[in-house]
PDB file of C-alpha atoms in Angstrom:
ATOM      1  CA  UNK A  61     -34.369  19.777 -62.704  1.00 60.00           C
ATOM      2  CA  UNK A  62     -31.992  20.930 -65.600  1.00 62.00           C
ATOM      3  CA  UNK A  63     -30.744  19.087 -68.144  1.00 61.00           C
ATOM      4  CA  UNK A  64     -27.151  18.544 -66.933  1.00 61.00           C
ATOM      5  CA  UNK A  65     -28.655  17.891 -63.517  1.00 62.00           C
ATOM      6  CA  UNK A  66     -30.586  15.369 -64.964  1.00 68.00           C
ATOM      7  CA  UNK A  67     -28.168  13.228 -66.955  1.00 60.00           C
ATOM      8  CA  UNK A  68     -25.952  13.831 -63.329  1.00 67.00           C
ATOM      9  CA  UNK A  69     -28.883  11.519 -61.229  1.00 64.00           C
ATOM     10  CA  UNK A  70     -28.976   9.301 -64.371  1.00 69.00           C
ATOM     11  CA  UNK A  71     -25.083   8.253 -63.974  1.00 69.00           C
ATOM     12  CA  UNK A  72     -25.286   7.727 -61.008  1.00 70.00           C
ATOM     13  CA  UNK A  73     -28.125   5.389 -60.757  1.00 74.00           C
ATOM     14  CA  UNK A  74     -26.617   3.621 -63.677  1.00 72.00           C
ATOM     15  CA  UNK A  75     -23.557   3.430 -61.273  1.00 71.00           C
ATOM     16  CA  UNK A  76     -25.456   1.931 -58.657  1.00 69.00           C
ATOM     17  CA  UNK A  77     -27.546  -0.162 -60.628  1.00 75.00           C
ATOM     18  CA  UNK A  78     -24.799  -1.374 -63.027  1.00 82.00           C
ATOM     19  CA  UNK A  79     -21.570  -1.537 -61.590  1.00 83.00           C
ATOM     20  CA  UNK A  80     -22.537  -3.751 -58.779  1.00 81.00           C
ATOM     21  CA  UNK A  81     -23.529  -6.321 -60.632  1.00 85.00           C
ATOM     22  CA  UNK A  82     -19.817  -7.077 -62.112  1.00 87.00           C
ATOM     23  CA  UNK A  83     -17.749  -9.656 -61.248  1.00 89.00           C
ATOM     24  CA  UNK A  84     -15.481  -7.558 -58.979  1.00 88.00           C
ATOM     25  CA  UNK A  85     -12.128  -7.858 -61.033  1.00 90.00           C
ATOM     26  CA  UNK A  86     -14.064  -6.258 -64.257  1.00 91.00           C
ATOM     27  CA  UNK A  87     -14.902  -3.215 -61.579  1.00 90.00           C
ATOM     28  CA  UNK A  88     -11.405  -2.332 -61.336  1.00 90.00           C
ATOM     29  CA  UNK A  89     -10.549  -3.157 -64.575  1.00 93.00           C
ATOM     30  CA  UNK A  90     -13.631  -0.541 -65.461  1.00 91.00           C
ATOM     31  CA  UNK A  91     -12.533   2.232 -62.473  1.00 92.00           C
ATOM     32  CA  UNK A  92      -8.987   2.347 -63.291  1.00 94.00           C
ATOM     33  CA  UNK A  93      -9.591   2.654 -67.525  1.00 94.00           C
ATOM     34  CA  UNK A  94     -12.089   5.160 -66.138  1.00 92.00           C
ATOM     35  CA  UNK A  95      -9.639   7.075 -64.149  1.00 95.00           C
ATOM     36  CA  UNK A  96      -6.851   6.839 -66.764  1.00 96.00           C
ATOM     37  CA  UNK A  97      -9.014   8.941 -69.324  1.00 94.00           C
ATOM     38  CA  UNK A  98     -10.204  11.302 -67.550  1.00 94.00           C
ATOM     39  CA  UNK A  99      -6.802  11.379 -65.970  1.00 96.00           C
ATOM     40  CA  UNK A 100      -5.391  12.217 -69.548  1.00 96.00           C
ATOM     41  CA  UNK A 101      -8.374  14.799 -70.629  1.00 95.00           C
ATOM     42  CA  UNK A 102      -6.973  16.423 -67.811  1.00 93.00           C
ATOM     43  CA  UNK A 103     -10.704  17.924 -66.857  1.00 93.00           C
ATOM     44  CA  UNK A 104     -10.462  20.825 -63.853  1.00 94.00           C
ATOM     45  CA  UNK A 105     -11.214  18.285 -61.539  1.00 93.00           C
ATOM     46  CA  UNK A 106      -7.507  16.377 -62.495  1.00 95.00           C
ATOM     47  CA  UNK A 107      -6.050  19.957 -62.581  1.00 95.00           C
ATOM     48  CA  UNK A 108      -7.187  20.961 -59.503  1.00 96.00           C
ATOM     49  CA  UNK A 109      -5.865  17.508 -57.702  1.00 96.00           C
ATOM     50  CA  UNK A 110      -2.543  18.277 -58.958  1.00 96.00           C
ATOM     51  CA  UNK A 111      -2.576  21.687 -57.800  1.00 96.00           C
ATOM     52  CA  UNK A 112      -3.750  20.298 -54.142  1.00 97.00           C
ATOM     53  CA  UNK A 113      -0.356  17.457 -54.598  1.00 98.00           C
ATOM     54  CA  UNK A 114       1.813  20.524 -55.253  1.00 97.00           C
ATOM     55  CA  UNK A 115       1.372  21.665 -51.655  1.00 97.00           C
ATOM     56  CA  UNK A 116       0.482  18.407 -50.242  1.00 97.00           C
ATOM     57  CA  UNK A 117       4.449  17.221 -51.797  1.00 97.00           C
ATOM     58  CA  UNK A 118       5.985  20.810 -52.443  1.00 95.00           C
ATOM     59  CA  UNK A 119       9.796  19.353 -53.296  1.00 95.00           C
ATOM     60  CA  UNK A 120       7.713  16.876 -55.945  1.00 94.00           C
ATOM     61  CA  UNK A 121       8.653  18.210 -59.917  1.00 94.00           C
ATOM     62  CA  UNK A 122       5.876  17.884 -63.067  1.00 94.00           C
ATOM     63  CA  UNK A 123       7.022  14.493 -63.215  1.00 95.00           C
ATOM     64  CA  UNK A 124       5.835  13.514 -60.037  1.00 96.00           C
ATOM     65  CA  UNK A 125       2.751  15.481 -59.430  1.00 96.00           C
ATOM     66  CA  UNK A 126       1.657  13.760 -62.740  1.00 96.00           C
ATOM     67  CA  UNK A 127       2.130  10.582 -61.631  1.00 97.00           C
ATOM     68  CA  UNK A 128       0.724  11.646 -58.038  1.00 97.00           C
ATOM     69  CA  UNK A 129      -2.404  12.983 -60.186  1.00 97.00           C
ATOM     70  CA  UNK A 130      -2.777   9.970 -62.200  1.00 97.00           C
ATOM     71  CA  UNK A 131      -2.814   7.340 -59.303  1.00 98.00           C
ATOM     72  CA  UNK A 132      -4.710   9.420 -57.564  1.00 97.00           C
ATOM     73  CA  UNK A 133      -7.480   9.136 -60.202  1.00 97.00           C
ATOM     74  CA  UNK A 134      -7.485   5.486 -60.112  1.00 97.00           C
ATOM     75  CA  UNK A 135      -8.106   5.638 -56.461  1.00 97.00           C
ATOM     76  CA  UNK A 136     -10.830   8.104 -56.534  1.00 95.00           C
ATOM     77  CA  UNK A 137     -11.984   5.527 -58.469  1.00 94.00           C
ATOM     78  CA  UNK A 138     -11.467   2.953 -57.222  1.00 95.00           C
ATOM     79  CA  UNK A 139     -13.626   4.878 -53.941  1.00 94.00           C
ATOM     80  CA  UNK A 140     -16.813   4.948 -56.640  1.00 91.00           C
ATOM     81  CA  UNK A 141     -16.700   1.641 -57.861  1.00 92.00           C
ATOM     82  CA  UNK A 142     -16.311  -0.180 -54.441  1.00 92.00           C
ATOM     83  CA  UNK A 143     -19.190   2.102 -53.257  1.00 88.00           C
ATOM     84  CA  UNK A 144     -21.068   1.362 -56.638  1.00 87.00           C
ATOM     85  CA  UNK A 145     -20.910  -2.370 -55.035  1.00 91.00           C
ATOM     86  CA  UNK A 146     -21.065  -1.793 -51.678  1.00 89.00           C
ATOM     87  CA  UNK A 147     -24.976  -2.718 -51.479  1.00 87.00           C
ATOM     88  CA  UNK A 148     -24.342  -5.765 -53.004  1.00 88.00           C
ATOM     89  CA  UNK A 149     -21.294  -6.512 -50.704  1.00 92.00           C
ATOM     90  CA  UNK A 150     -22.043  -9.877 -48.260  1.00 94.00           C
ATOM     91  CA  UNK A 151     -21.105  -8.698 -44.198  1.00 94.00           C
ATOM     92  CA  UNK A 152     -18.075 -10.734 -44.775  1.00 96.00           C
ATOM     93  CA  UNK A 153     -16.707  -9.448 -47.937  1.00 95.00           C
ATOM     94  CA  UNK A 154     -17.648  -6.520 -45.920  1.00 95.00           C
ATOM     95  CA  UNK A 155     -15.869  -7.251 -42.761  1.00 96.00           C
ATOM     96  CA  UNK A 156     -12.753  -8.526 -45.000  1.00 97.00           C
ATOM     97  CA  UNK A 157     -12.379  -5.500 -46.585  1.00 96.00           C
ATOM     98  CA  UNK A 158     -10.681  -3.068 -43.939  1.00 98.00           C
ATOM     99  CA  UNK A 159      -8.174  -3.546 -41.251  1.00 98.00           C
ATOM    100  CA  UNK A 160      -7.454  -0.293 -38.576  1.00 97.00           C
ATOM    101  CA  UNK A 161      -4.840  -0.131 -36.344  1.00 97.00           C
ATOM    102  CA  UNK A 162      -5.557   1.586 -32.552  1.00 98.00           C
ATOM    103  CA  UNK A 163      -8.895   0.330 -32.676  1.00 98.00           C
ATOM    104  CA  UNK A 164      -9.232   0.544 -29.354  1.00 97.00           C
ATOM    105  CA  UNK A 165      -9.204   4.223 -28.678  1.00 97.00           C
ATOM    106  CA  UNK A 166     -12.769   3.716 -30.619  1.00 97.00           C
ATOM    107  CA  UNK A 167     -13.561   0.660 -28.622  1.00 97.00           C
ATOM    108  CA  UNK A 168     -12.807   1.739 -25.267  1.00 96.00           C
ATOM    109  CA  UNK A 169     -14.610   4.796 -25.772  1.00 95.00           C
ATOM    110  CA  UNK A 170     -17.270   2.819 -26.687  1.00 94.00           C
ATOM    111  CA  UNK A 171     -17.421   0.636 -23.588  1.00 94.00           C
ATOM    112  CA  UNK A 172     -17.016   3.471 -21.409  1.00 93.00           C
ATOM    113  CA  UNK A 173     -21.009   4.663 -22.364  1.00 90.00           C
ATOM    114  CA  UNK A 174     -19.253   7.785 -23.975  1.00 88.00           C
ATOM    115  CA  UNK A 175     -20.039   9.423 -27.117  1.00 96.00           C
ATOM    116  CA  UNK A 176     -17.201   9.367 -29.777  1.00 98.00           C
ATOM    117  CA  UNK A 177     -17.115  11.957 -32.388  1.00 98.00           C
ATOM    118  CA  UNK A 178     -14.761  10.345 -35.108  1.00 98.00           C
ATOM    119  CA  UNK A 179     -13.190  12.822 -37.740  1.00 98.00           C
ATOM    120  CA  UNK A 180     -12.220  12.346 -41.052  1.00 97.00           C
ATOM    121  CA  UNK A 181     -10.803  13.499 -43.813  1.00 97.00           C
ATOM    122  CA  UNK A 182     -11.480  12.999 -47.854  1.00 97.00           C
ATOM    123  CA  UNK A 183      -9.101   9.700 -47.717  1.00 98.00           C
ATOM    124  CA  UNK A 184      -9.319   5.819 -49.766  1.00 97.00           C
ATOM    125  CA  UNK A 185     -13.359   4.699 -49.192  1.00 96.00           C
ATOM    126  CA  UNK A 186     -14.882   6.278 -46.043  1.00 94.00           C
ATOM    127  CA  UNK A 187     -17.684   4.857 -46.840  1.00 92.00           C
ATOM    128  CA  UNK A 188     -16.239   1.187 -46.152  1.00 96.00           C
ATOM    129  CA  UNK A 189     -15.022   2.255 -43.300  1.00 96.00           C
ATOM    130  CA  UNK A 190     -18.400   3.255 -42.216  1.00 95.00           C
ATOM    131  CA  UNK A 191     -20.270  -0.134 -43.590  1.00 95.00           C
ATOM    132  CA  UNK A 192     -17.249  -2.209 -41.227  1.00 97.00           C
ATOM    133  CA  UNK A 193     -18.127   0.168 -38.411  1.00 97.00           C
ATOM    134  CA  UNK A 194     -21.522  -0.850 -38.573  1.00 95.00           C
ATOM    135  CA  UNK A 195     -21.089  -4.667 -39.774  1.00 95.00           C
ATOM    136  CA  UNK A 196     -18.175  -5.448 -38.257  1.00 96.00           C
ATOM    137  CA  UNK A 197     -18.775  -3.758 -34.627  1.00 96.00           C
ATOM    138  CA  UNK A 198     -22.591  -4.202 -34.721  1.00 95.00           C
ATOM    139  CA  UNK A 199     -22.097  -0.080 -33.621  1.00 96.00           C
ATOM    140  CA  UNK A 200     -24.956   2.164 -35.900  1.00 95.00           C
ATOM    141  CA  UNK A 201     -23.650   6.099 -36.283  1.00 96.00           C
ATOM    142  CA  UNK A 202     -25.109   9.087 -36.936  1.00 95.00           C
ATOM    143  CA  UNK A 203     -23.639  10.888 -40.300  1.00 93.00           C
ATOM    144  CA  UNK A 204     -23.781  14.947 -41.902  1.00 91.00           C
ATOM    145  CA  UNK A 205     -24.323  14.471 -45.712  1.00 80.00           C
ATOM    146  CA  UNK A 206     -24.094  17.629 -48.043  1.00 72.00           C
ATOM    147  CA  UNK A 207     -27.262  18.753 -50.324  1.00 61.00           C
ATOM    148  CA  UNK A 208     -26.308  17.561 -53.366  1.00 56.00           C
ATOM    149  CA  UNK A 209     -28.207  18.870 -56.689  1.00 61.00           C
ATOM    150  CA  UNK A 210     -30.158  17.926 -58.092  1.00 64.00           C
ATOM    151  CA  UNK A 211     -33.002  16.301 -54.674  1.00 67.00           C
ATOM    152  CA  UNK A 212     -33.109  13.622 -56.299  1.00 68.00           C
ATOM    153  CA  UNK A 213     -28.732  12.595 -56.114  1.00 68.00           C
ATOM    154  CA  UNK A 214     -28.998  13.608 -52.282  1.00 66.00           C
ATOM    155  CA  UNK A 215     -32.117  11.054 -52.005  1.00 71.00           C
ATOM    156  CA  UNK A 216     -30.347   8.471 -53.799  1.00 74.00           C
ATOM    157  CA  UNK A 217     -26.761   8.799 -51.899  1.00 73.00           C
ATOM    158  CA  UNK A 218     -28.851   9.534 -48.303  1.00 76.00           C
ATOM    159  CA  UNK A 219     -30.725   5.985 -49.173  1.00 79.00           C
ATOM    160  CA  UNK A 220     -27.467   4.129 -50.201  1.00 79.00           C
ATOM    161  CA  UNK A 221     -25.557   5.438 -47.252  1.00 83.00           C
ATOM    162  CA  UNK A 222     -29.171   4.348 -44.984  1.00 82.00           C
ATOM    163  CA  UNK A 223     -28.486   0.684 -46.362  1.00 81.00           C
ATOM    164  CA  UNK A 224     -25.542   0.972 -44.966  1.00 84.00           C
ATOM    165  CA  UNK A 225     -26.606   1.140 -41.839  1.00 86.00           C
ATOM    166  CA  UNK A 226     -26.443   5.005 -41.086  1.00 90.00           C
ATOM    167  CA  UNK A 227     -28.113   7.710 -40.058  1.00 92.00           C
ATOM    168  CA  UNK A 228     -28.152  10.670 -42.435  1.00 89.00           C
ATOM    169  CA  UNK A 229     -28.959  14.270 -41.167  1.00 90.00           C
ATOM    170  CA  UNK A 230     -28.981  17.153 -43.961  1.00 84.00           C
ATOM    171  CA  UNK A 231     -26.135  19.206 -43.938  1.00 73.00           C
ATOM    172  CA  UNK A 232     -27.903  22.675 -44.206  1.00 66.00           C
ATOM    173  CA  UNK A 233     -31.138  23.136 -42.366  1.00 57.00           C
ATOM    174  CA  UNK A 234     -29.512  24.009 -38.896  1.00 61.00           C
ATOM    175  CA  UNK A 235     -31.053  21.290 -36.853  1.00 78.00           C
ATOM    176  CA  UNK A 236     -27.897  18.544 -37.489  1.00 88.00           C
ATOM    177  CA  UNK A 237     -25.817  19.859 -34.782  1.00 91.00           C
ATOM    178  CA  UNK A 238     -28.840  19.532 -32.281  1.00 93.00           C
ATOM    179  CA  UNK A 239     -29.771  15.830 -33.336  1.00 94.00           C
ATOM    180  CA  UNK A 240     -25.465  14.729 -33.653  1.00 95.00           C
ATOM    181  CA  UNK A 241     -25.487  16.176 -29.390  1.00 96.00           C
ATOM    182  CA  UNK A 242     -28.353  14.382 -28.942  1.00 96.00           C
ATOM    183  CA  UNK A 243     -26.955  11.049 -30.004  1.00 96.00           C
ATOM    184  CA  UNK A 244     -23.568  11.628 -28.500  1.00 97.00           C
ATOM    185  CA  UNK A 245     -25.222  12.332 -24.641  1.00 96.00           C
ATOM    186  CA  UNK A 246     -27.052   9.168 -25.282  1.00 95.00           C
ATOM    187  CA  UNK A 247     -23.417   7.349 -25.397  1.00 96.00           C
ATOM    188  CA  UNK A 248     -23.455   7.077 -29.638  1.00 96.00           C
ATOM    189  CA  UNK A 249     -21.153   7.241 -32.521  1.00 97.00           C
ATOM    190  CA  UNK A 250     -20.595  10.552 -34.742  1.00 97.00           C
ATOM    191  CA  UNK A 251     -18.648  10.215 -37.987  1.00 97.00           C
ATOM    192  CA  UNK A 252     -18.151  13.479 -40.026  1.00 96.00           C
ATOM    193  CA  UNK A 253     -15.999  13.942 -43.200  1.00 94.00           C
ATOM    194  CA  UNK A 254     -14.159  17.236 -41.558  1.00 95.00           C
ATOM    195  CA  UNK A 255     -10.735  18.162 -43.754  1.00 95.00           C
ATOM    196  CA  UNK A 256     -13.381  20.769 -46.490  1.00 91.00           C
ATOM    197  CA  UNK A 257     -15.352  23.779 -45.004  1.00 87.00           C
ATOM    198  CA  UNK A 258     -18.902  23.810 -45.867  1.00 71.00           C
ATOM    199  CA  UNK A 259     -20.603  26.713 -44.040  1.00 72.00           C
ATOM    200  CA  UNK A 260     -19.111  30.351 -43.656  1.00 66.00           C
ATOM    201  CA  UNK A 261     -18.218  29.126 -39.434  1.00 74.00           C
ATOM    202  CA  UNK A 262     -14.817  27.402 -40.535  1.00 90.00           C
ATOM    203  CA  UNK A 263     -12.165  27.938 -38.367  1.00 95.00           C
ATOM    204  CA  UNK A 264      -8.066  28.700 -39.736  1.00 96.00           C
ATOM    205  CA  UNK A 265      -5.874  26.512 -39.482  1.00 97.00           C
ATOM    206  CA  UNK A 266      -2.294  25.537 -40.849  1.00 98.00           C
ATOM    207  CA  UNK A 267      -2.525  23.353 -43.404  1.00 98.00           C
ATOM    208  CA  UNK A 268       0.708  21.881 -44.699  1.00 97.00           C
ATOM    209  CA  UNK A 269       2.360  25.145 -44.650  1.00 95.00           C
ATOM    210  CA  UNK A 270      -0.510  27.329 -45.709  1.00 95.00           C
ATOM    211  CA  UNK A 271      -3.848  28.660 -44.199  1.00 95.00           C
ATOM    212  CA  UNK A 272      -7.266  26.554 -44.614  1.00 95.00           C
ATOM    213  CA  UNK A 273     -10.905  26.269 -43.403  1.00 95.00           C
ATOM    214  CA  UNK A 274     -12.042  23.360 -42.095  1.00 96.00           C
ATOM    215  CA  UNK A 275     -15.257  23.206 -39.649  1.00 94.00           C
ATOM    216  CA  UNK A 276     -15.612  23.584 -36.017  1.00 94.00           C
ATOM    217  CA  UNK A 277     -18.412  20.953 -35.658  1.00 94.00           C
ATOM    218  CA  UNK A 278     -16.325  18.445 -34.232  1.00 96.00           C
ATOM    219  CA  UNK A 279     -14.742  20.382 -31.794  1.00 97.00           C
ATOM    220  CA  UNK A 280     -17.823  21.944 -30.197  1.00 96.00           C
ATOM    221  CA  UNK A 281     -19.813  18.440 -30.352  1.00 96.00           C
ATOM    222  CA  UNK A 282     -16.614  17.396 -27.840  1.00 97.00           C
ATOM    223  CA  UNK A 283     -16.735  20.186 -25.496  1.00 97.00           C
ATOM    224  CA  UNK A 284     -20.675  20.430 -25.911  1.00 96.00           C
ATOM    225  CA  UNK A 285     -21.634  16.652 -24.924  1.00 96.00           C
ATOM    226  CA  UNK A 286     -18.130  15.217 -23.179  1.00 95.00           C
ATOM    227  CA  UNK A 287     -17.621  13.474 -26.388  1.00 97.00           C
ATOM    228  CA  UNK A 288     -14.549  11.693 -27.170  1.00 97.00           C
ATOM    229  CA  UNK A 289     -12.955  13.034 -30.438  1.00 98.00           C
ATOM    230  CA  UNK A 290     -11.067  10.604 -32.539  1.00 98.00           C
ATOM    231  CA  UNK A 291      -8.851  11.510 -36.006  1.00 98.00           C
ATOM    232  CA  UNK A 292      -8.645   8.914 -38.273  1.00 98.00           C
ATOM    233  CA  UNK A 293      -7.054   8.953 -41.749  1.00 98.00           C
ATOM    234  CA  UNK A 294      -7.228   6.177 -44.315  1.00 98.00           C
ATOM    235  CA  UNK A 295      -5.586   4.586 -47.471  1.00 98.00           C
ATOM    236  CA  UNK A 296      -5.079   1.964 -49.670  1.00 97.00           C
ATOM    237  CA  UNK A 297      -1.660  -0.154 -50.504  1.00 94.00           C
ATOM    238  CA  UNK A 298      -2.079  -3.025 -53.039  1.00 89.00           C
ATOM    239  CA  UNK A 299      -3.625  -5.542 -51.291  1.00 91.00           C
ATOM    240  CA  UNK A 300      -7.725  -5.824 -51.861  1.00 91.00           C
ATOM    241  CA  UNK A 301      -8.156  -4.524 -48.110  1.00 96.00           C
ATOM    242  CA  UNK A 302      -8.668  -0.766 -47.249  1.00 98.00           C
ATOM    243  CA  UNK A 303      -6.079   0.004 -44.318  1.00 98.00           C
ATOM    244  CA  UNK A 304      -6.861   2.725 -41.321  1.00 98.00           C
ATOM    245  CA  UNK A 305      -5.361   4.442 -38.515  1.00 98.00           C
ATOM    246  CA  UNK A 306      -7.770   5.472 -35.688  1.00 98.00           C
ATOM    247  CA  UNK A 307      -4.921   8.359 -33.916  1.00 98.00           C
ATOM    248  CA  UNK A 308      -4.633   9.093 -30.141  1.00 97.00           C
ATOM    249  CA  UNK A 309      -7.862  11.694 -29.393  1.00 97.00           C
ATOM    250  CA  UNK A 310      -8.150  15.544 -29.092  1.00 97.00           C
ATOM    251  CA  UNK A 311      -8.469  16.630 -26.231  1.00 95.00           C
ATOM    252  CA  UNK A 312     -10.722  19.343 -24.657  1.00 93.00           C
ATOM    253  CA  UNK A 313      -8.482  22.447 -23.117  1.00 87.00           C
ATOM    254  CA  UNK A 314      -8.888  23.396 -19.442  1.00 86.00           C
ATOM    255  CA  UNK A 315      -8.357  26.679 -21.075  1.00 87.00           C
ATOM    256  CA  UNK A 316      -9.437  29.629 -22.687  1.00 89.00           C
ATOM    257  CA  UNK A 317     -12.510  30.606 -24.569  1.00 93.00           C
ATOM    258  CA  UNK A 318     -14.543  28.306 -26.110  1.00 93.00           C
ATOM    259  CA  UNK A 319     -13.313  29.812 -29.938  1.00 94.00           C
ATOM    260  CA  UNK A 320      -9.496  29.104 -28.685  1.00 95.00           C
ATOM    261  CA  UNK A 321     -10.210  25.333 -27.348  1.00 97.00           C
ATOM    262  CA  UNK A 322     -12.582  25.060 -30.827  1.00 96.00           C
ATOM    263  CA  UNK A 323      -9.339  26.854 -32.409  1.00 97.00           C
ATOM    264  CA  UNK A 324      -6.496  24.790 -30.846  1.00 97.00           C
ATOM    265  CA  UNK A 325      -8.486  21.433 -31.428  1.00 98.00           C
ATOM    266  CA  UNK A 326      -9.334  21.844 -34.961  1.00 98.00           C
ATOM    267  CA  UNK A 327      -5.668  22.289 -35.110  1.00 98.00           C
ATOM    268  CA  UNK A 328      -5.072  19.366 -34.093  1.00 98.00           C
ATOM    269  CA  UNK A 329      -7.920  17.416 -36.563  1.00 98.00           C
ATOM    270  CA  UNK A 330      -5.889  19.372 -38.820  1.00 98.00           C
ATOM    271  CA  UNK A 331      -2.424  18.554 -38.064  1.00 98.00           C
ATOM    272  CA  UNK A 332      -3.515  14.334 -37.636  1.00 98.00           C
ATOM    273  CA  UNK A 333      -5.437  15.049 -41.177  1.00 98.00           C
ATOM    274  CA  UNK A 334      -2.265  16.064 -42.434  1.00 98.00           C
ATOM    275  CA  UNK A 335      -0.123  13.514 -41.163  1.00 98.00           C
ATOM    276  CA  UNK A 336      -1.773  10.666 -42.981  1.00 98.00           C
ATOM    277  CA  UNK A 337      -2.363  13.005 -46.250  1.00 98.00           C
ATOM    278  CA  UNK A 338       1.612  13.283 -46.397  1.00 98.00           C
ATOM    279  CA  UNK A 339       1.810   9.038 -45.877  1.00 97.00           C
ATOM    280  CA  UNK A 340      -0.345   7.968 -48.518  1.00 98.00           C
ATOM    281  CA  UNK A 341      -1.486  11.875 -50.671  1.00 98.00           C
ATOM    282  CA  UNK A 342      -2.701   9.759 -53.597  1.00 98.00           C
ATOM    283  CA  UNK A 343      -4.982   8.357 -51.570  1.00 98.00           C
ATOM    284  CA  UNK A 344      -6.565  12.163 -50.568  1.00 98.00           C
ATOM    285  CA  UNK A 345      -9.351  12.960 -52.844  1.00 96.00           C
ATOM    286  CA  UNK A 346      -9.722  16.659 -53.343  1.00 96.00           C
ATOM    287  CA  UNK A 347     -10.862  17.677 -56.399  1.00 94.00           C
ATOM    288  CA  UNK A 348     -11.851  21.060 -54.955  1.00 93.00           C
ATOM    289  CA  UNK A 349      -9.576  23.995 -53.945  1.00 93.00           C
ATOM    290  CA  UNK A 350      -9.655  24.236 -50.348  1.00 94.00           C
ATOM    291  CA  UNK A 351      -6.457  26.969 -49.240  1.00 95.00           C
ATOM    292  CA  UNK A 352      -7.527  30.507 -48.655  1.00 93.00           C
ATOM    293  CA  UNK A 353      -5.285  31.164 -51.230  1.00 93.00           C
ATOM    294  CA  UNK A 354      -6.860  29.242 -53.433  1.00 92.00           C
ATOM    295  CA  UNK A 355     -10.203  30.510 -52.624  1.00 85.00           C
ATOM    296  CA  UNK A 356     -12.034  33.328 -54.418  1.00 63.00           C
ATOM    297  CA  UNK A 357     -13.338  36.167 -51.859  1.00 52.00           C
ATOM    298  CA  UNK A 358     -15.994  37.171 -53.419  1.00 50.00           C
ATOM    299  CA  UNK A 359     -17.513  33.420 -53.908  1.00 48.00           C
ATOM    300  CA  UNK A 360     -16.978  33.217 -49.805  1.00 47.00           C
ATOM    301  CA  UNK A 361     -16.079  29.759 -48.247  1.00 48.00           C
ATOM    302  CA  UNK A 362     -15.045  26.469 -49.714  1.00 48.00           C
TER     303      UNK A 362
END
């Protein structure tokens, strides 16, 4: 393990061991202070966040983009402060920490014994939404995690999410898709963050007027298993309660090849994600390059 990797692992470990012990108001103040400091330093992540917001809000001038990136960093640090503290939250605190609109799309699908896929972008706090599902709905689910370096950091994230009631599969290795398909055929729930391609097999979509690539997995799983595919978007407001919207199902097309059906369905997901991001751009935590025009072709996928 390199020195940088060891430092990264140590910092995350301190977050989970220390921040979760803070009173909530203190954690909120700490998160905002760290966010403002990072924003003022205008590092690589902040500049990329601002560039991404420029695509989402194309008529925004420099002052508006600066306001958005500052709000975006505060939202991002709220995600981290909540995530560090989630393992210490009571069941009642988790249940009261999230409100979802049109939840019937999810609950009706589960009640019918049909597998359900929830697909989300990097909006607000997807871990809190997951903890709410396992706690308030008493429904376990399976998800996939990107393998991080160092390996000890990946192990921390897996342990953290498993502690919230999730089954976590590694993104790499090739066996995740088969396991997800089995869970869905058994009538289970699968949750996938799906606005950023982590493979070489992503589907090109139109996203805020330009081409981007998003994972094919949600659409392929829905086609292969007959599961319900539901986009979900999340956002923060001025309250301590995160909000969410369960969108109408993305239907499997009756005609066309598998690739054509996958393309149409992934575009429908992208459109649903774009609607939520456009309404709450500051809560989209995309600090990486996403659009094809922003990627270095020599480096492959995003």
